[in-house]
């Protein structure tokens, strides 16, 4: 859980400085959608995120599924398609 705490701390610092963090601004469901267009949109939004690297590192460590750090993950592994 240390990686999640680190991620939230980094997000908090970024938003306090007025930096846009897409997953805070947009609908959270976009990062866990079932359709390719939504997942691609989430990945594109992540590309400009100031915490992209921390997000991806933590998500792989925790074994997350969904879009994290501009990558689609399935149980912490980068995937080319949404798990069923």
mmCIF file of C-alpha atoms in Angstrom:
data_model
loop_
_atom_site.group_PDB
_atom_site.id
_atom_site.type_symbol
_atom_site.label_atom_id
_atom_site.label_comp_id
_atom_site.label_asym_id
_atom_site.label_seq_id
_atom_site.Cartn_x
_atom_site.Cartn_y
_atom_site.Cartn_z
ATOM 1 C CA UNK A 1 0.000 0.000 0.000
ATOM 2 C CA UNK A 2 2.996 2.302 0.210
ATOM 3 C CA UNK A 3 2.869 2.777 -3.572
ATOM 4 C CA UNK A 4 -0.772 3.876 -3.376
ATOM 5 C CA UNK A 5 0.024 6.325 -0.583
ATOM 6 C CA UNK A 6 2.936 7.689 -2.642
ATOM 7 C CA UNK A 7 0.649 8.089 -5.672
ATOM 8 C CA UNK A 8 -2.043 9.954 -3.723
ATOM 9 C CA UNK A 9 0.565 12.206 -2.129
ATOM 10 C CA UNK A 10 1.984 13.026 -5.562
ATOM 11 C CA UNK A 11 -1.505 13.699 -6.961
ATOM 12 C CA UNK A 12 -2.301 15.947 -3.992
ATOM 13 C CA UNK A 13 0.913 17.934 -4.485
ATOM 14 C CA UNK A 14 0.227 18.328 -8.199
ATOM 15 C CA UNK A 15 -3.340 19.550 -7.689
ATOM 16 C CA UNK A 16 -2.219 21.952 -4.939
ATOM 17 C CA UNK A 17 0.175 23.475 -7.472
ATOM 18 C CA UNK A 18 -2.655 23.810 -10.000
ATOM 19 C CA UNK A 19 -1.418 21.004 -12.241
ATOM 20 C CA UNK A 20 -4.156 19.078 -14.038
ATOM 21 C CA UNK A 21 -4.347 15.381 -13.173
ATOM 22 C CA UNK A 22 -6.708 13.761 -15.710
ATOM 23 C CA UNK A 23 -8.032 10.956 -13.497
ATOM 24 C CA UNK A 24 -9.145 13.539 -10.931
ATOM 25 C CA UNK A 25 -10.754 15.819 -13.515
ATOM 26 C CA UNK A 26 -12.488 13.173 -15.694
ATOM 27 C CA UNK A 27 -15.006 10.446 -14.910
ATOM 28 C CA UNK A 28 -13.122 7.663 -13.107
ATOM 29 C CA UNK A 29 -15.067 5.009 -15.032
ATOM 30 C CA UNK A 30 -13.185 5.970 -18.180
ATOM 31 C CA UNK A 31 -10.065 4.192 -16.871
ATOM 32 C CA UNK A 32 -12.004 0.971 -16.301
ATOM 33 C CA UNK A 33 -14.352 1.043 -19.307
ATOM 34 C CA UNK A 34 -15.327 -1.964 -21.407
ATOM 35 C CA UNK A 35 -15.017 -0.302 -24.811
ATOM 36 C CA UNK A 36 -11.790 0.312 -26.705
ATOM 37 C CA UNK A 37 -12.585 3.965 -27.523
ATOM 38 C CA UNK A 38 -12.935 4.903 -23.842
ATOM 39 C CA UNK A 39 -9.778 3.035 -22.869
ATOM 40 C CA UNK A 40 -7.857 4.735 -25.681
ATOM 41 C CA UNK A 41 -9.158 8.115 -24.502
ATOM 42 C CA UNK A 42 -8.012 7.365 -20.939
ATOM 43 C CA UNK A 43 -4.562 6.336 -22.203
ATOM 44 C CA UNK A 44 -4.292 9.545 -24.228
ATOM 45 C CA UNK A 45 -5.275 11.675 -21.224
ATOM 46 C CA UNK A 46 -2.625 9.929 -19.125
ATOM 47 C CA UNK A 47 0.140 10.908 -21.545
ATOM 48 C CA UNK A 48 0.141 14.503 -20.278
ATOM 49 C CA UNK A 49 -0.196 13.578 -16.596
ATOM 50 C CA UNK A 50 2.627 14.721 -14.302
ATOM 51 C CA UNK A 51 2.380 11.537 -12.203
ATOM 52 C CA UNK A 52 2.235 9.067 -15.101
ATOM 53 C CA UNK A 53 5.425 7.200 -14.136
ATOM 54 C CA UNK A 54 4.518 6.894 -10.449
ATOM 55 C CA UNK A 55 1.022 5.773 -11.389
ATOM 56 C CA UNK A 56 2.228 2.984 -13.682
ATOM 57 C CA UNK A 57 4.921 1.803 -11.275
ATOM 58 C CA UNK A 58 2.504 1.589 -8.373
ATOM 59 C CA UNK A 59 -0.221 -0.095 -10.413
ATOM 60 C CA UNK A 60 2.100 -2.821 -11.637
ATOM 61 C CA UNK A 61 3.361 -3.335 -8.083
ATOM 62 C CA UNK A 62 -0.220 -3.660 -6.779
ATOM 63 C CA UNK A 63 -1.408 -5.858 -9.670
ATOM 64 C CA UNK A 64 -4.058 -3.412 -10.887
ATOM 65 C CA UNK A 65 -6.373 -3.821 -13.883
ATOM 66 C CA UNK A 66 -7.502 -0.907 -16.065
ATOM 67 C CA UNK A 67 -5.656 2.082 -17.491
ATOM 68 C CA UNK A 68 -2.813 3.256 -15.276
ATOM 69 C CA UNK A 69 0.049 5.502 -16.362
ATOM 70 C CA UNK A 70 -1.124 5.478 -20.010
ATOM 71 C CA UNK A 71 -0.993 1.668 -20.192
ATOM 72 C CA UNK A 72 -3.770 -0.903 -20.139
ATOM 73 C CA UNK A 73 -3.015 -3.358 -17.348
ATOM 74 C CA UNK A 74 -4.410 -6.780 -16.560
ATOM 75 C CA UNK A 75 -3.460 -7.823 -13.023
ATOM 76 C CA UNK A 76 -0.406 -5.600 -13.081
ATOM 77 C CA UNK A 77 0.845 -6.601 -16.521
ATOM 78 C CA UNK A 78 0.705 -4.421 -19.613
ATOM 79 C CA UNK A 79 -1.922 -5.777 -21.981
ATOM 80 C CA UNK A 80 -3.120 -4.962 -25.478
ATOM 81 C CA UNK A 81 -6.756 -5.775 -24.726
ATOM 82 C CA UNK A 82 -9.288 -5.403 -21.942
ATOM 83 C CA UNK A 83 -9.638 -8.496 -19.754
ATOM 84 C CA UNK A 84 -13.048 -10.178 -19.926
#
